[in-house]
C-alpha positions as CSV (number, residue, x, y, z in Angstrom):
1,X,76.7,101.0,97.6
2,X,79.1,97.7,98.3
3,X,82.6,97.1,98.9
4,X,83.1,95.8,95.2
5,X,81.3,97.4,92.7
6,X,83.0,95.9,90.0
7,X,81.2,92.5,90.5
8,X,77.6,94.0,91.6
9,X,77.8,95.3,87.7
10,X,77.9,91.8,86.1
11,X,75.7,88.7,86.9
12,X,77.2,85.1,87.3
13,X,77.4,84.7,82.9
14,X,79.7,87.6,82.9
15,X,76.9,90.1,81.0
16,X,76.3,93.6,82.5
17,X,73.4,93.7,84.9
18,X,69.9,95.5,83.9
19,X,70.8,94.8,80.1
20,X,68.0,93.2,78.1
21,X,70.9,90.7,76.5
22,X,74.0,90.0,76.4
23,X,76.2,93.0,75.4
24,X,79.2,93.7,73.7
25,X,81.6,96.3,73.2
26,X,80.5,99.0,70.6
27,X,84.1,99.8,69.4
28,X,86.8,97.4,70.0
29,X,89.4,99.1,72.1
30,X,93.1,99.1,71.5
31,X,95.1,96.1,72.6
32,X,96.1,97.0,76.5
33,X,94.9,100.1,76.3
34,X,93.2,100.6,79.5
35,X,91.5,103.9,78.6
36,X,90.1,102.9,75.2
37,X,88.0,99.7,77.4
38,X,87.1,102.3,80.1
39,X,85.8,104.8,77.7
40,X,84.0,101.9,75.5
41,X,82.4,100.4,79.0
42,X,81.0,103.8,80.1
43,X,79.4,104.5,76.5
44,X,77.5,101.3,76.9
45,X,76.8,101.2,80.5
46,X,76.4,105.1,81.5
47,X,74.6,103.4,84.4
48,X,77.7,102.3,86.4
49,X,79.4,105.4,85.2
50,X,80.6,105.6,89.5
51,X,81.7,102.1,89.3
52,X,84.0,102.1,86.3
53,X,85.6,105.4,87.3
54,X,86.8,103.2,90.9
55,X,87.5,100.1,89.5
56,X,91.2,99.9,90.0
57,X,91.6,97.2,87.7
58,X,90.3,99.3,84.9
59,X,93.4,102.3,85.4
60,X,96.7,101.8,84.3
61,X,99.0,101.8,87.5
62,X,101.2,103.9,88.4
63,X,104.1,102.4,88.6
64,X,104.9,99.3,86.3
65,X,104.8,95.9,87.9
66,X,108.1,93.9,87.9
67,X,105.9,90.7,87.6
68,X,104.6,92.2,84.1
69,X,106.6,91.3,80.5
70,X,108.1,94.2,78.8
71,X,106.5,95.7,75.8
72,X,108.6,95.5,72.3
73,X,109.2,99.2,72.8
74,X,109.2,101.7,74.6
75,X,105.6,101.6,75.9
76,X,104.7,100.3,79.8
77,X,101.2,100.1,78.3
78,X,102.0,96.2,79.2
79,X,104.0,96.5,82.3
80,X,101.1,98.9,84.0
81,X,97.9,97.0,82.6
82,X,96.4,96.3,85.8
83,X,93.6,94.1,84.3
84,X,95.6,92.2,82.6
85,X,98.1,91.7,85.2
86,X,94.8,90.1,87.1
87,X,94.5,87.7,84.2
88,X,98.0,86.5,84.5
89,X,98.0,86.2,88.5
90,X,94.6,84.3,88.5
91,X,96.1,81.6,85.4
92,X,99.5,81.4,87.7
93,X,97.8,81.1,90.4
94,X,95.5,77.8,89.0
95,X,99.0,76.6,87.8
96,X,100.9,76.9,90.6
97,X,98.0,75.1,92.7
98,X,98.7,72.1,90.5
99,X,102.1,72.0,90.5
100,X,102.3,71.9,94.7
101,X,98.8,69.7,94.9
102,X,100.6,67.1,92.6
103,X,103.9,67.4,94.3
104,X,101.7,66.8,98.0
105,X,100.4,63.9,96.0
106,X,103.9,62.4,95.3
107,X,105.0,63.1,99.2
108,X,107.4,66.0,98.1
109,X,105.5,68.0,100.6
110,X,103.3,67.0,103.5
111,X,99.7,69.6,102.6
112,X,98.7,71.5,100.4
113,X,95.0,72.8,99.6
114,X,93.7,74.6,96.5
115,X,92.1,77.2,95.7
116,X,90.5,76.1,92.2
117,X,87.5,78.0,91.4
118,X,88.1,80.9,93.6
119,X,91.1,82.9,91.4
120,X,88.9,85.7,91.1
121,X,87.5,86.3,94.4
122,X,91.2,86.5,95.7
123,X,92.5,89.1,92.8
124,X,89.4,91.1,92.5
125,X,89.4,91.8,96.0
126,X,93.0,92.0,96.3
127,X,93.2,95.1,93.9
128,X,90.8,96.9,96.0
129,X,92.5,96.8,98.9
130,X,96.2,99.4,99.6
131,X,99.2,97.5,100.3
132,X,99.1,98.7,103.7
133,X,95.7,97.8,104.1
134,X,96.1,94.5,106.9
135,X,94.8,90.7,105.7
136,X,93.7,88.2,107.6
137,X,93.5,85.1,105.2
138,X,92.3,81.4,105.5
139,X,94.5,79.1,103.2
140,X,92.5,78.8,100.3
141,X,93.4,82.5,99.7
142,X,96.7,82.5,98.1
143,X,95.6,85.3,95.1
144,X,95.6,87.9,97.4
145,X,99.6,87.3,98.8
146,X,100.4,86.5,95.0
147,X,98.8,89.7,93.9
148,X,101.0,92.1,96.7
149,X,104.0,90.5,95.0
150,X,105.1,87.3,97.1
151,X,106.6,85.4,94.6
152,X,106.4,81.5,93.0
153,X,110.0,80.7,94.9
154,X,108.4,82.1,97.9
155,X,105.4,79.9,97.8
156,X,107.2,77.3,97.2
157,X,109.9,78.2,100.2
158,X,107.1,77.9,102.1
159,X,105.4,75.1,101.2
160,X,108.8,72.5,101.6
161,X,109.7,74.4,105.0
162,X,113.2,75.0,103.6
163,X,115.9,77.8,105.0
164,X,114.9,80.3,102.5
165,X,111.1,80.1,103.7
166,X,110.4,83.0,106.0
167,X,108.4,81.0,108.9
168,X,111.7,78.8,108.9
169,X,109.4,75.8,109.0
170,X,107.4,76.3,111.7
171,X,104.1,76.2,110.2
172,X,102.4,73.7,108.0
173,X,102.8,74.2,103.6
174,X,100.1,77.0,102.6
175,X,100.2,78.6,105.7
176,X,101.9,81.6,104.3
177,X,102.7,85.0,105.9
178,X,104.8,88.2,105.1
179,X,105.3,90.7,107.1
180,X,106.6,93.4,104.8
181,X,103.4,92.7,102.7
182,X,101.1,93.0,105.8
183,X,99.8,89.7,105.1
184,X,99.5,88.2,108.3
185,X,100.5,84.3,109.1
186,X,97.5,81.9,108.5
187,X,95.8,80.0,110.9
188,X,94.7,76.4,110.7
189,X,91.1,76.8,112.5
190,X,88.7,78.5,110.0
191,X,86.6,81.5,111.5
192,X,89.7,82.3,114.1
193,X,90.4,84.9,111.7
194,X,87.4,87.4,112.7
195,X,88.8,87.7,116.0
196,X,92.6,88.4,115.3
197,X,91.1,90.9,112.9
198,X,88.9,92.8,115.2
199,X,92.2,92.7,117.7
200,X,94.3,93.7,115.2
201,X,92.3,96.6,113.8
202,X,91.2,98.1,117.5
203,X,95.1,98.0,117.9
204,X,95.7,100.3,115.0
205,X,92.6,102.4,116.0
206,X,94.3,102.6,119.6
207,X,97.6,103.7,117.9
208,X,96.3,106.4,115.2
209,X,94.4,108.5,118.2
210,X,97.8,107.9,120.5
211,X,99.9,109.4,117.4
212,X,96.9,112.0,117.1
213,X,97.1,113.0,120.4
214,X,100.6,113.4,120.5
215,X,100.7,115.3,117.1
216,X,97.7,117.6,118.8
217,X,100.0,118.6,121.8
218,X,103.4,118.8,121.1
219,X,105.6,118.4,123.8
C-alpha cells in the first residue's frame, strides 16, 4: 500500500494517476477550506477514496499552528490549514536556504548546504510522521525540523555557533538537532544514519516490552 500515499496518487506533472488527461477540480472549493478540496478530490478521484481520507495534509489540525497568520476574524480556518501551512514552510524553507548559502558565500558563516529542489520530500514526509515519531536526518533535510516547529532564529543560532544555539557550537552550520522535537543531531558521513536508527529504534523496542513487563506484573 506505501508509506505515502499522497504522492503514489499523482505522477511527476502533478496530474492524478490512471486519468486519461490532466484533470481539474469540478467545483472550485472555498478559499482554505480544507473540507470543501477533500470532498471535491474524492468526487473526482473515487479511486484514492483511502488515500485522501489519510492524507494529513488534507485535515484541518487540531490545534492551530503558531507559525500560521491569523484570519481577519474570528475563524482558525487559516491558522489550522495544514496544506497550506506546507506551502508556506516549503517557500521559507527555499528562502531561508538563500539567505544562509549567500551569507556562507560572504564568510559570515563557515558551511552551509541546500536543500533546493527537495522542499517537498522534506514536508510531505514530515506531516506523516507524529511528533514523537524519532528522525534521523542527513543535512539536506532541514523541512522536516522546520515543519516540527524549530524556528528561523533557531537555524540561524545554529548555523553562526552563537550562545543561543543549542549544540553551543560544537558542530558544524546545518548540523541541527533538538531534543525536545526528537530530531536527533546530524551527522557529517552520509549513510551513518541507518545504523543509529536501527540502534535507536531496538532501544525503544527494548524499553516498551521492559515498561510492558513491568505494567504486566505489578510489584
Amino acid at each position: 500500500s506505501g508509506i505515502w500515499p499522497v504522492f503514489r496518487m499523482m505522477d511527476e506533472d502533478g496530474h492524478f494517476r490512471q486519468a486519461s488527461g490532466p484533470i481539474g477540480l469540478q467545483t472550485v472549493p472555498q478559499k482554505h477550506d480544507l473540507d470543501q478540496l477533500r470532498s471535491s478530490l474524492l468526487v473526482q478521484n473515487p479511486q484514492y477514496s483511502r488515500e485522501i481520507h489519510s492524507c494529513s495534509l488534507l485535515h484541518p489540525s487540531k490545534h492551530v499552528y503558531p507559525d500560521m497568520p491569523k484570519d481577519n476574524d474570528t475563524s482558525t480556518k487559516i491558522q489550522k490549514n495544514s496544506l497550506l501551512r506546507a506551502h508556506r514552510q516549503m517557500i521559507r524553507l527555499r528562502k531561508m536556504d538563500t539567505i544562509l548559502h549567500n551569507a556562507q558565500r560572504q564568510g559570515r558563516i563557515s558551511f552551509y548546504m541546500t536543500c533546493h529542489g527537495e522542499e517537498s520530500i522534506h514536508i510531505g514526509s514530515a506531516s506523516a510522521l507524529r511528533p514523537q515519531d524519532h528522525v534521523f536526518a542527513q543535512y539536506r533535510e532541514a523541512g522536516i525540523l522546520m515543519w516540527r516547529g524549530f524556528t528561523l532564529e533557531q537555524f540561524c543560532n545554529q548555523c553562526f555557533s552563537n550562545d543561543l544555539d543549542l549544540g553551543r557550537g560544537r558542530q558544524m552550520p546545518v548540523h541541527y538537532g533538538c531534543r525536545a522535537l526528537n530530531y536527533h543531531t546530524i551527522s557529517s558521513p552520509l549513510g551513518t544514519q541507518l545504523t543509529q536508527a536501527v540502534g535507536a529504534a531496538y532501544k525503544l523496542k527494548l524499553d516498551y516490552m521492559a515498561s510492558s513487563s513491568s505494567s504486566d506484573n505489578p510489584k
